[in-house]
Coordinates of C-alpha atoms in Angstrom, one line a residue:
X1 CA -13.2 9.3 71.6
X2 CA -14.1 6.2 69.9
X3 CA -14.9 7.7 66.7
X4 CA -11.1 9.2 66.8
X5 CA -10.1 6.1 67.8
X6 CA -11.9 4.9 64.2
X7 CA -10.3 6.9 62.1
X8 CA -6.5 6.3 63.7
X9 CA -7.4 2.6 62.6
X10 CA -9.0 4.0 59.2
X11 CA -6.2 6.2 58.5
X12 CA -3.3 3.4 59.6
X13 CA -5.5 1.2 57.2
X14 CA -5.2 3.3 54.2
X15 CA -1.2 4.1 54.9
X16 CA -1.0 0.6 53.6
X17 CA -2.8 0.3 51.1
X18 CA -0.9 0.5 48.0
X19 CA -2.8 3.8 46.6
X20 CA -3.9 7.1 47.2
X21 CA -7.3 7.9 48.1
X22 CA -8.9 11.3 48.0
X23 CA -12.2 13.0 48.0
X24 CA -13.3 14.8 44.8
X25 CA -15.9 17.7 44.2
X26 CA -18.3 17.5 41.6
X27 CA -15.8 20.7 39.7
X28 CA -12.9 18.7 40.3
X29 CA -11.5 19.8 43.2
X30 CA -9.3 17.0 44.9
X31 CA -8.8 16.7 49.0
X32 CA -5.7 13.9 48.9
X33 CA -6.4 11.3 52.3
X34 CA -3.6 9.6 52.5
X35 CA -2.3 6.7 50.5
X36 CA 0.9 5.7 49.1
X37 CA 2.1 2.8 46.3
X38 CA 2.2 5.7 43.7
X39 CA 6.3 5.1 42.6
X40 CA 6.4 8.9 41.8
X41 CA 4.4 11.9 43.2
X42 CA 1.5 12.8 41.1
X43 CA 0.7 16.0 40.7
X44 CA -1.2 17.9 43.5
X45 CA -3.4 20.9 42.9
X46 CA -3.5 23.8 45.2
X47 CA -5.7 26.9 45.3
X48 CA -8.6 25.2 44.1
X49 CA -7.4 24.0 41.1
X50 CA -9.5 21.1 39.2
X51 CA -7.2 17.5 39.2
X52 CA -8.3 17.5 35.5
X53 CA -5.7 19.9 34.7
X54 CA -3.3 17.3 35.5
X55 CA -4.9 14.8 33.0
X56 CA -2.4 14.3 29.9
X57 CA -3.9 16.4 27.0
X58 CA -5.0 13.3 24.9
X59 CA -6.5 11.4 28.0
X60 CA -8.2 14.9 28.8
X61 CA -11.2 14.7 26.9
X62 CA -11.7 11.1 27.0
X63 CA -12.0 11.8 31.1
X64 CA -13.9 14.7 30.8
X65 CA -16.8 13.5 29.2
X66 CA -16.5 9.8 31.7
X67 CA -16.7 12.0 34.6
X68 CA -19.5 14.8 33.4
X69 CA -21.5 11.7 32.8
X70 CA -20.4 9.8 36.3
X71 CA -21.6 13.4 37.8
X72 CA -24.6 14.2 36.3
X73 CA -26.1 10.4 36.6
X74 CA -24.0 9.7 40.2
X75 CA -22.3 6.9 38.5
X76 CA -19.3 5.0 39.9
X77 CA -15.5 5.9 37.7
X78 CA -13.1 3.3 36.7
X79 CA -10.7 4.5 34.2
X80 CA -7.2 4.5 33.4
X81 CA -5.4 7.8 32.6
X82 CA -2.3 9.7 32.5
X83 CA -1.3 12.1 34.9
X84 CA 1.7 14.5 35.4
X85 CA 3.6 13.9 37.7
X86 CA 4.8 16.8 40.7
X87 CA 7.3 19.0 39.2
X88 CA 7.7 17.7 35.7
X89 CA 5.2 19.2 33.4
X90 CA 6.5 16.9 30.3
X91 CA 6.3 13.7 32.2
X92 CA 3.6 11.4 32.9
X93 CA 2.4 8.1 34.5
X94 CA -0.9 6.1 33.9
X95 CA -3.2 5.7 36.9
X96 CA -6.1 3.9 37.2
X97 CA -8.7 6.0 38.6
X98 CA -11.3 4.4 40.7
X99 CA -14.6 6.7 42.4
X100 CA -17.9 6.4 43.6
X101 CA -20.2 9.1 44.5
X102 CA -20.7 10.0 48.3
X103 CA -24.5 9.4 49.6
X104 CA -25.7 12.0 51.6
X105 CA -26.6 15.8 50.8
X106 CA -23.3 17.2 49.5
X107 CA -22.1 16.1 45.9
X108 CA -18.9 14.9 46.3
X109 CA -17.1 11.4 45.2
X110 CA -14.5 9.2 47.1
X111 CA -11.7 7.8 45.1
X112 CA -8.3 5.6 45.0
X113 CA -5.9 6.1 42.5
X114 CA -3.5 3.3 41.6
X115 CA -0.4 2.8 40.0
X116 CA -1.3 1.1 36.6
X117 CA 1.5 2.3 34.2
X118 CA 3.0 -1.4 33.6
X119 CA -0.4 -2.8 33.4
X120 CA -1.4 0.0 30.8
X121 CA 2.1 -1.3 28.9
X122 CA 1.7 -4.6 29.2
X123 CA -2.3 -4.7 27.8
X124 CA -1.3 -1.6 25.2
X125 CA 1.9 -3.8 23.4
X126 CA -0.4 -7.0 24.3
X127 CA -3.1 -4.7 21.7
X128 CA -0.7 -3.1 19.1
X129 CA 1.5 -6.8 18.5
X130 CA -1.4 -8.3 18.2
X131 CA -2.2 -5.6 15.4
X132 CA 0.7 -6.7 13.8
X133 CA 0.5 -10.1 14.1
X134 CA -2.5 -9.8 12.0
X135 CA -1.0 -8.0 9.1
X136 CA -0.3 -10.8 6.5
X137 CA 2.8 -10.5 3.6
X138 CA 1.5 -7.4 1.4
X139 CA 1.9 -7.5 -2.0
X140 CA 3.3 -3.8 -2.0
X141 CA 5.4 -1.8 0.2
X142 CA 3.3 0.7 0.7
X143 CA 0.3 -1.1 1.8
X144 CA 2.5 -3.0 4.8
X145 CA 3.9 0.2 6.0
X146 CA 0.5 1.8 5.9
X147 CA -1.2 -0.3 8.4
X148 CA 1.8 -0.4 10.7
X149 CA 1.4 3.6 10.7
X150 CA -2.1 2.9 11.6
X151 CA -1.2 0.9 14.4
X152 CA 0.6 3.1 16.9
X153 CA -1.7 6.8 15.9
X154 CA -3.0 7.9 18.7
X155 CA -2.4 5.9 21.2
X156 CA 1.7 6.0 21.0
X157 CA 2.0 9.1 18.2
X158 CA 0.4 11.8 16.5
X159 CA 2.5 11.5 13.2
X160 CA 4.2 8.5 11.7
X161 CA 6.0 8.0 8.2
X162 CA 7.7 5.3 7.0
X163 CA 10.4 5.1 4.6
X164 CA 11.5 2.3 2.8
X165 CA 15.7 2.5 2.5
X166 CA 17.2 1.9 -0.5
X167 CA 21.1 0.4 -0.9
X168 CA 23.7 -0.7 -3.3
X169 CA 26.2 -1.4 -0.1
X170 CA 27.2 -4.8 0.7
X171 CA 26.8 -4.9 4.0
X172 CA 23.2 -3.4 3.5
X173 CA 23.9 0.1 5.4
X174 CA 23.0 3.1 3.5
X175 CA 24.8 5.0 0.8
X176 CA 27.2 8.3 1.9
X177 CA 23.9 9.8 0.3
X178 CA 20.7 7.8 1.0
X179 CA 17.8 7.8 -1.3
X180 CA 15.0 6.5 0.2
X181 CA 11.9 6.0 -1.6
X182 CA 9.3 7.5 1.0
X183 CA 5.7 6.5 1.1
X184 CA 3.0 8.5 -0.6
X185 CA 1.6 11.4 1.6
X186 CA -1.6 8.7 1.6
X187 CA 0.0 6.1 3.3
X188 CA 1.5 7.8 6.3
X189 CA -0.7 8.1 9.3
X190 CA -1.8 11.5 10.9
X191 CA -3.9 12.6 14.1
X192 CA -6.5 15.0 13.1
X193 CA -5.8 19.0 12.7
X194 CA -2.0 18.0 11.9
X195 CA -0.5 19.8 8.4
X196 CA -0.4 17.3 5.8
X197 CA 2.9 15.8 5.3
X198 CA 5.0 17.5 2.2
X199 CA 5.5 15.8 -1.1
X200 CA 9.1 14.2 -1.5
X201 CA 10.9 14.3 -4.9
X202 CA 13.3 11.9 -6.2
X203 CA 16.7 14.0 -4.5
X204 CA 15.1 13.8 -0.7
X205 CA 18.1 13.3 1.4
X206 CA 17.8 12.4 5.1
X207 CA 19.3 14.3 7.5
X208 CA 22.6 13.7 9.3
X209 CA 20.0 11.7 13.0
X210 CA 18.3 9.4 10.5
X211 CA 21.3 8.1 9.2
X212 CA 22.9 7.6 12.0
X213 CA 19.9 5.9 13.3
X214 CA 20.3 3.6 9.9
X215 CA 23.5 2.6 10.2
X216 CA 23.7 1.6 13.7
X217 CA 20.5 -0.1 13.9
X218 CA 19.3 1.9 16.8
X219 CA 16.3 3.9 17.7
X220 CA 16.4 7.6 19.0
X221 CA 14.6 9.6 20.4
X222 CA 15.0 13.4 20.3
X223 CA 12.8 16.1 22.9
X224 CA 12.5 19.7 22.4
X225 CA 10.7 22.5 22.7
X226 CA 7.1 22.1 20.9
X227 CA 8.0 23.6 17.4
X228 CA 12.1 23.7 18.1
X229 CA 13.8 20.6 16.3
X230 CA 17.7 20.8 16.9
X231 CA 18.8 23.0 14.3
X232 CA 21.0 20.3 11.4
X233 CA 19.6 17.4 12.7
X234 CA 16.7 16.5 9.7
X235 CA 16.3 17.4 6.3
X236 CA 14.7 20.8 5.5
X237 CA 11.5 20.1 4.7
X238 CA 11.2 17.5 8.0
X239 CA 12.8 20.5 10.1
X240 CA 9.8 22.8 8.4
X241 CA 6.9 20.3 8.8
X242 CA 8.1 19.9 12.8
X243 CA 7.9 23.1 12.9
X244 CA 4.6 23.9 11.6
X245 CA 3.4 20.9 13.6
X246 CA 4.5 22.2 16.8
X247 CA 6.3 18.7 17.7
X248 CA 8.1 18.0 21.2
X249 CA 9.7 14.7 19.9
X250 CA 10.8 12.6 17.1
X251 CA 11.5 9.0 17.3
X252 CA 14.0 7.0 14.7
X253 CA 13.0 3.5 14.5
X254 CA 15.4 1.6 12.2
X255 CA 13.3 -1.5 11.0
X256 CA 15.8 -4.5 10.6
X257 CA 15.5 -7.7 8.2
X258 CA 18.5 -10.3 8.2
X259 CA 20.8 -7.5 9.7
X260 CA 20.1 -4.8 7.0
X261 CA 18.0 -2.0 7.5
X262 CA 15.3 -2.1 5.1
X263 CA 12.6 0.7 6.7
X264 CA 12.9 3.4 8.9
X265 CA 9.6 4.5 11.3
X266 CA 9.8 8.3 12.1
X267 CA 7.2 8.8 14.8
X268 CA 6.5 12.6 16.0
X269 CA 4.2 14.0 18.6
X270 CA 3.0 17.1 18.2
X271 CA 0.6 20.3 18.8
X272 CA 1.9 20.4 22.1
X273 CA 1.3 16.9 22.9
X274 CA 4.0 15.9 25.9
X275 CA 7.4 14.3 24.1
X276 CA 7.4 10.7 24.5
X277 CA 9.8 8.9 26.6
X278 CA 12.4 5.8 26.8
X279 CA 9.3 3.6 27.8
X280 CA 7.9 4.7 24.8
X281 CA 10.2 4.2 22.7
X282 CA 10.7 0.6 23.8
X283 CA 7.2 -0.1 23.2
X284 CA 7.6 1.8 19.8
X285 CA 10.4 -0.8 19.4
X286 CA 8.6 -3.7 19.8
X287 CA 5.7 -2.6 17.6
X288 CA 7.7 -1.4 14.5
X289 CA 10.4 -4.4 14.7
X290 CA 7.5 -7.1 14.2
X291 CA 7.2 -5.3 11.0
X292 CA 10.0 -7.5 9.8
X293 CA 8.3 -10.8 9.4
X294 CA 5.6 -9.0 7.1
X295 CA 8.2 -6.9 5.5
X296 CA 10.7 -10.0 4.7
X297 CA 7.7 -11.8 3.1
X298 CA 6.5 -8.7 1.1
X299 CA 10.4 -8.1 -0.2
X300 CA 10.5 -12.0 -1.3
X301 CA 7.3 -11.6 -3.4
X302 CA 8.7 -8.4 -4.8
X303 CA 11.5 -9.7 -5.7
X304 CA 10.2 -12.6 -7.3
X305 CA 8.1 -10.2 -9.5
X306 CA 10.7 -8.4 -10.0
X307 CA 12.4 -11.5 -11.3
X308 CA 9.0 -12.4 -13.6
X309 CA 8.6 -8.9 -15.1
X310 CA 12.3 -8.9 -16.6
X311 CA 12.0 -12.3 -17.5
X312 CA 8.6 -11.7 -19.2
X313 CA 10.0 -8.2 -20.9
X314 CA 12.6 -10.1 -22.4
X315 CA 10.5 -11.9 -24.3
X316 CA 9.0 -9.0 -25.7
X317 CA 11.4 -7.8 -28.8
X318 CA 10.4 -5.0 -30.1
X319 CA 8.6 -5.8 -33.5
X320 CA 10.1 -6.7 -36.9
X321 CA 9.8 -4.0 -39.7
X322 CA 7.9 -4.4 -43.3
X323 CA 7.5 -2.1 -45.3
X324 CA 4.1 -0.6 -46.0
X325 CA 3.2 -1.5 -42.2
X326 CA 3.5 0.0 -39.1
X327 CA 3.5 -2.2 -36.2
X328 CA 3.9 -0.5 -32.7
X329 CA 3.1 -2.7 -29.4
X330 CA 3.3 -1.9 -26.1
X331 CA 3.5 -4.5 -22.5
X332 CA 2.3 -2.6 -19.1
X333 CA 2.2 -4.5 -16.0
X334 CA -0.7 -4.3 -13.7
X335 CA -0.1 -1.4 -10.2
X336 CA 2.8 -2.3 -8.2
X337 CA 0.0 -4.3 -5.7
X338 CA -0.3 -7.0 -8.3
X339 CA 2.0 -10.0 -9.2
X340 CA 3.1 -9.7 -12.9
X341 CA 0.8 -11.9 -15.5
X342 CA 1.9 -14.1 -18.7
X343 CA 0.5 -11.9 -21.4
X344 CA 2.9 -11.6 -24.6
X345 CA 3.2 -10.2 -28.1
X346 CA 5.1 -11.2 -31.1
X347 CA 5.7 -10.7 -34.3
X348 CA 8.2 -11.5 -36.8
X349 CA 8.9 -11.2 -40.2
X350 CA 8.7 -14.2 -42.6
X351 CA 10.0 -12.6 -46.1
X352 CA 10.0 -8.7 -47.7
X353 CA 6.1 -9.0 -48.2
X354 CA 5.0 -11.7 -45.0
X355 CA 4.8 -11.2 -41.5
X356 CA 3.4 -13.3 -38.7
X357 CA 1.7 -11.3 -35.6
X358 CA 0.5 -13.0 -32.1
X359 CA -0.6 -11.8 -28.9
X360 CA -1.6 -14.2 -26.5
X361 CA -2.0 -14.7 -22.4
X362 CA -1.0 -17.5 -20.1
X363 CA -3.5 -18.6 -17.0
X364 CA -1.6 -17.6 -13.9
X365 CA -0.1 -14.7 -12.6
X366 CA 3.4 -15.5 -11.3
X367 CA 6.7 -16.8 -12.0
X368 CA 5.5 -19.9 -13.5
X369 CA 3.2 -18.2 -15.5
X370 CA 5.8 -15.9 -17.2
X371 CA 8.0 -19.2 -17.6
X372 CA 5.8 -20.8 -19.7
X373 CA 4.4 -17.6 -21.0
X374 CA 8.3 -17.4 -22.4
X375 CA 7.8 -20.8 -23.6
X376 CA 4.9 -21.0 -25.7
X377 CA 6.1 -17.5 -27.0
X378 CA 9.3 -18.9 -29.1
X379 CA 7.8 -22.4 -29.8
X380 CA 4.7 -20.4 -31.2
X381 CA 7.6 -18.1 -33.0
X382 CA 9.7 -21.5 -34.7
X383 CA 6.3 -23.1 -35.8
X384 CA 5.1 -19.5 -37.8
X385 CA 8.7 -19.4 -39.2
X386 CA 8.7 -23.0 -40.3
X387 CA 5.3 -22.8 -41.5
X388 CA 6.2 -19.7 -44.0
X389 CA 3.8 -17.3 -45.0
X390 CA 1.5 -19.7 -47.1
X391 CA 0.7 -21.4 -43.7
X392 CA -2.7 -21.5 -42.1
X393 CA -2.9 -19.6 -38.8
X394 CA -5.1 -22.4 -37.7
X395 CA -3.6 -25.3 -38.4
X396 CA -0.3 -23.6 -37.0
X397 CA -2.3 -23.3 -33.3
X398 CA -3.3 -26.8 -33.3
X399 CA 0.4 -27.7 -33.8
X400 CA 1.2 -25.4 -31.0
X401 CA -1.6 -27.2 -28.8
X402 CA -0.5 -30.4 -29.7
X403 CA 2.9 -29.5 -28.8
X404 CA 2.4 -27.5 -25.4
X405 CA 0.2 -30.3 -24.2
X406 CA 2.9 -32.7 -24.7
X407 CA 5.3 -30.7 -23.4
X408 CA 4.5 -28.7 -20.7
X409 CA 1.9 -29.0 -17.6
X410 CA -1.1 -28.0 -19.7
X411 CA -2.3 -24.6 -18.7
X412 CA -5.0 -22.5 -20.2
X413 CA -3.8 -20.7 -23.0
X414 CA -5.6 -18.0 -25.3
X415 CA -3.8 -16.3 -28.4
X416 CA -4.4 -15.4 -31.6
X417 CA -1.9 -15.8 -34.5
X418 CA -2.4 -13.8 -37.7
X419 CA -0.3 -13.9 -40.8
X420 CA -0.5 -10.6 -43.1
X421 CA 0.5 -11.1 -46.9
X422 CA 1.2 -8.2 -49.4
X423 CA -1.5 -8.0 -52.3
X424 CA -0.9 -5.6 -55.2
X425 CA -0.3 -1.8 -54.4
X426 CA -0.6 -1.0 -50.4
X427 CA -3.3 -3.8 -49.2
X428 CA -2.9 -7.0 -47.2
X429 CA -4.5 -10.0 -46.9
X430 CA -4.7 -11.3 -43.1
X431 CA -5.6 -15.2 -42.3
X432 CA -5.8 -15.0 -38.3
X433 CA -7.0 -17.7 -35.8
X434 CA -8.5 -17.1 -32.4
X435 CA -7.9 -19.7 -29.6
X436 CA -10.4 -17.9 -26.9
X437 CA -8.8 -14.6 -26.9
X438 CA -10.5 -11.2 -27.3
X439 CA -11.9 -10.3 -30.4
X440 CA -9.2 -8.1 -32.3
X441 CA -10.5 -4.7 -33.5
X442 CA -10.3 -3.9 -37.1
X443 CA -10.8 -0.1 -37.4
X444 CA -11.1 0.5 -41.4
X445 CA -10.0 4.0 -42.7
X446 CA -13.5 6.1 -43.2
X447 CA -15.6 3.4 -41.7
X448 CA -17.0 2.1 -38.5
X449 CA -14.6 0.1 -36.8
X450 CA -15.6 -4.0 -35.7
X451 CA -14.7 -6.8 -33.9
X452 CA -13.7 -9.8 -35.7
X453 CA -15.5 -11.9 -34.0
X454 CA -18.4 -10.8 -35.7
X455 CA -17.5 -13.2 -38.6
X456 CA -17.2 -16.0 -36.5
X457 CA -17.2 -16.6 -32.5
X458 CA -13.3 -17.5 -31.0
X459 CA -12.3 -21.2 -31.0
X460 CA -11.7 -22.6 -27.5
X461 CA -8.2 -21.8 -25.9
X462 CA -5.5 -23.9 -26.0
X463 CA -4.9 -27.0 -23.9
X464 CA -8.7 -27.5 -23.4
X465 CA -9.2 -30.1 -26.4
X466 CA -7.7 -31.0 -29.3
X467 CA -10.6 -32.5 -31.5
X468 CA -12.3 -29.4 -31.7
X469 CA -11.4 -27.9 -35.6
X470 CA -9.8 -24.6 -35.2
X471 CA -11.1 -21.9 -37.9
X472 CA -9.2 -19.1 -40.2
X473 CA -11.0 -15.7 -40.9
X474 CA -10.0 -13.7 -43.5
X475 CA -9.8 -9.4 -44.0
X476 CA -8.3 -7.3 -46.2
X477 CA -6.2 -4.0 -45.1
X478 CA -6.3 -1.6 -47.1
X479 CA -3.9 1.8 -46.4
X480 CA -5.1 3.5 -43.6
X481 CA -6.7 0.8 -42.1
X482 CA -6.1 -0.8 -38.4
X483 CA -6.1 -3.4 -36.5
X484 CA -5.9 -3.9 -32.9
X485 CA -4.9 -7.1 -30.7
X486 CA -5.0 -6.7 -27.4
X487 CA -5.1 -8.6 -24.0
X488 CA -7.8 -8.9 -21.4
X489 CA -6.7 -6.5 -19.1
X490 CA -7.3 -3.8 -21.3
X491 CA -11.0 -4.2 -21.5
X492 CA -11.9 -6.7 -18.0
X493 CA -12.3 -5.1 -14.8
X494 CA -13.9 -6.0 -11.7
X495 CA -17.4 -4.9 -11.1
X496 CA -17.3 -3.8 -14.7
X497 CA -20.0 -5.2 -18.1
X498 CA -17.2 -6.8 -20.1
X499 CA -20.1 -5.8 -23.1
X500 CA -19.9 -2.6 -22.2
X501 CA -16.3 -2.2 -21.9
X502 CA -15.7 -3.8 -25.0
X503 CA -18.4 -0.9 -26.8
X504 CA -16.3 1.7 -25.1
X505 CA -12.8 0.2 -26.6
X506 CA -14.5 0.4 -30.1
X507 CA -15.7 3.8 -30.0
X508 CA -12.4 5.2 -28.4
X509 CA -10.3 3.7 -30.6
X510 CA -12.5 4.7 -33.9
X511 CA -12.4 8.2 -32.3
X512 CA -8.9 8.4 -32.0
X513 CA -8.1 7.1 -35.5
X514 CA -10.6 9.0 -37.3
X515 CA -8.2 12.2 -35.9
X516 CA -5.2 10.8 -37.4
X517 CA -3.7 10.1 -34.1
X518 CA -0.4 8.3 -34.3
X519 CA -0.3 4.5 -33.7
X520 CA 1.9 4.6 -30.8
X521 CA 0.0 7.4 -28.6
X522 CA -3.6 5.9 -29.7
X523 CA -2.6 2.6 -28.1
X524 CA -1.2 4.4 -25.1
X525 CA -4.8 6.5 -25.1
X526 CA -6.5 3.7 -24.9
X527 CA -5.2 2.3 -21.7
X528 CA -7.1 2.4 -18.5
X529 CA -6.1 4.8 -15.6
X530 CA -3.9 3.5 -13.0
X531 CA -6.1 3.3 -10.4
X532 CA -8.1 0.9 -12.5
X533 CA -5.2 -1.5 -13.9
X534 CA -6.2 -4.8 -11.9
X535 CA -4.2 -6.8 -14.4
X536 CA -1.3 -6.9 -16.9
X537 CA -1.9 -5.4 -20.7
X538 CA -0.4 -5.9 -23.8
X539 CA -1.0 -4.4 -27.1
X540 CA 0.4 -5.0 -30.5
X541 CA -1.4 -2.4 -33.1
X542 CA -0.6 -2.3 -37.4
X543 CA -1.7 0.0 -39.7
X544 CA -1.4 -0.3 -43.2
X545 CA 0.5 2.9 -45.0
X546 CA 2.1 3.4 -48.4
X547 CA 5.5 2.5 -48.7
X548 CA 7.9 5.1 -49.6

């Protein structure tokens, strides 16, 4: 009598006690108690089913292997998962799970389950904005969207890709035709065992939902049958990947900067993976709109290099003609990750048999830098023109030095200025200076080729001192012959012998000439691969021919 008495008081107890408790076999099967706090009915199984079948599929394995352990060492459970709730096999709620084994002979474990889906919100957009608060301006698109993928796979979304929007509107919305440029197939995030996202060529239109979700600055979210999109709502080759994927949902985050929509975040989950829902999608929200901070930053430096690199191309003209030389020079910025740099080339002609040739690189690798790369460019140009042909290359530098110093905030400056003169039939004399610039290569027709520098070692660069003499060297071309001036970036690298480097740029370029490759495509051989371009290169190449 007492002992029913007991558990009246036990049971009245637990009826208010925000939570269900229930006793658990060691195979899962669940006896509920009583209990209540859960906002919606959980999932109940009958007919012996295991409670693990009600774990959400990407919670399930996590769970099983904390409660194989918990059983086979006796081991108390506290873990937060999702479970379905009575009913509604897409939806879910988080629960923290709470168990302890029972003493005694039979193996069998006493639990509570609570509520904990704002708690799991709260700490989970406490975890991914603090993710994102991290990320500092990137210097390329592609790097920012890339780690914002990262962010929300697999905790919010098996699949994310983000396209940066592109428009000439003036209100910022997109084009009756959008052309987004979309972010390599290497910058999108993936959960594992999903198909590889397609390439996208230049004519990729989005579908009719995307823009929508573009111009009115909303996110959507679309559920459907796993593999089903709505038929007309994406572009072909998003319908087919969804497909293949076997998604349940797609959401359509605009991401927003100073009321224009600059990115758009397509999350998916897939492989059978429950759809998300609204509470989702708010978190989803939250995580992909503190993208615009980062995102304003990285567009400002953009567009200031942007703003450098057509400055600092219209500086480069392309190269005055002489007869009896070819002159062919090329500029290529550094990957699209890198601020543009102040290298230069120059040359211009100074009568029908004289022509003055520079290349040089300013310190710095911005705005400024291409400023005053601009500068010393033209006042370099008026001294060689005012000098004439009978000038020392030398002598003109330490004018220049003298001048920029005056002038401009000094900054480190290397170049070297060469002046080529016709001597009888198809040979040249060239008088060059070097003001701590890399050795230009002088590739003889039927001989080794050699590095200037060899003669004599490269006066110091410009605005360093001016009492140090500056030297001429002296070689004659004769037809056939090359020579090379180049910039740094062509032959420095990090983690790289710059001894070595500079072996490998002789040999190549001897190689190449000796099979009567064409000036313009051997300079263009010899540049580095893409993935190995850390800074900006420029090249001006001549070759001495006979005139027709």
């Amino acid at each position: 009598m007492e002992d029913r008495h007991l558990l009246k008081r036990y049971e009245a107890l637990l009826g208010a006690v925000p939570q269900l408790v229930w006793v658990m076999s060691a195979d899962g099967v669940v006896t509920r108690l009583t209990g209540r706090g859960i906002p919606e009915r959980l999932w109940a199984p009958d007919g012996g089913a295991s409670w693990m079948n009600a774990v959400h599929p990407k919670d399930r394995e996590r769970f099983r292997r904390v409660w194989r352990r918990a059983t086979r060492r006796r081991l108390p459970v506290d873990e937060i998962v999702r479970v379905r709730l009575e009913n509604s096999p897409d939806r879910y709620r988080h629960v923290r799970i709470v168990a302890a084994p029972v003493p005694g002979g039979e193996e069998e474990w006493v639990g509570t389950a609570a509520d904990a889906e704002d708690d799991w919100r709260t700490r989970m957009r406490e975890k991914l904005l603090a993710r994102m608060a991290s990320v500092p301006a990137a210097r390329d698109l592609s790097e920012a969207f890339m780690t914002a993928a990262a962010a929300v796979v697999p905790e919010l979304a098996d699949a994310v890709a983000i396209f940066h929007v592109q428009s000439d509107t003036p209100d910022g919305s997109p084009p009756a035709r959008d052309a987004p440029s979309a972010v390599p197939v290497g910058r999108v995030a993936l959960a594992p065992g999903l198909p590889s996202l397609p390439e996208l060529s230049g004519d990729f239109t989005m579908g009719p939902t995307t823009q929508r979700a573009m111009r009115s600055q909303r996110s959507q979210l679309l559920t459907f049958s796993a593999g089903r999109p709505p038929e007309g709502s994406f572009s072909h080759v998003s319908d087919q990947w969804l497909r293949r994927a076997g998604a349940t949902s797609v959401a359509l985050l605009p991401v927003v900067v100073d009321g224009r929509t600059v990115a758009l975040a397509s999350t998916a989950t897939c492989r059978g993976n429950p759809p998300a829902d609204e509470a989702d999608l708010a978190l989803l929200q939250d995580v992909f709109q503190q993208m615009s901070g980062p995102l304003r930053r990285t567009l400002e430096m953009q567009g200031i290099r942007e703003t450098a690199l057509t400055l600092q191309q219209s500086f480069l003209a392309a190269p005055s003609y002489v007869g009896g030389v070819t002159i062919t020079a090329l500029y290529h910025p550094a990957d699209s990750a890198a601020e543009v740099g102040g290298d230069w080339y120059d040359a211009v002609r100074l009568s029908d048999d004289s022509l003055a040739v520079s290349i040089g690189d300013i310190a710095g690798h911005d705005l400024d830098a291409a400023m005053a790369m601009g500068r010393v460019n033209s006042t370099l140009r008026g001294l060689a023109f005012d000098s004439g042909p009978a000038a020392s290359p030398a002598a003109t530098l330490h004018r220049l030095d003298r001048i920029v110093q005056a002038l401009d905030s000094p900054s480190m400056v290397t170049v070297v200025h060469a002046i080529l003169r016709r001597r009888e039939g198809d040979a040249w004399d060239v008088t060059l200076s070097n003001a701590g610039h890399p050795p230009p290569l002088f590739v003889p027709a039927g001989a080794p080729p050699r590095y200037l520098h060899d003669l004599a070692a490269p006066d110091p660069p410009l605005c360093v001192t001016e009492a140090f003499p500056r030297t001429d060297l002296f070689v004659a071309m004769r037809e056939g012959d090359t020579l090379l001036l180049y910039t740094d970036g062509l032959v420095e690298r990090p983690g790289t012998d710059i001894g070595h480097n500079l072996r490998r740029l002789r040999e190549r370029t001897g190689a190449l000439a000796r099979r009567g490759v064409p000036l313009p495509s051997l300079i263009r051989e010899l540049l580095p691969s893409v993935h190995d371009r850390r800074d900006d290169i420029a090249v001006i190449a001549l070759r001495a021919e006979r005139e027709r």
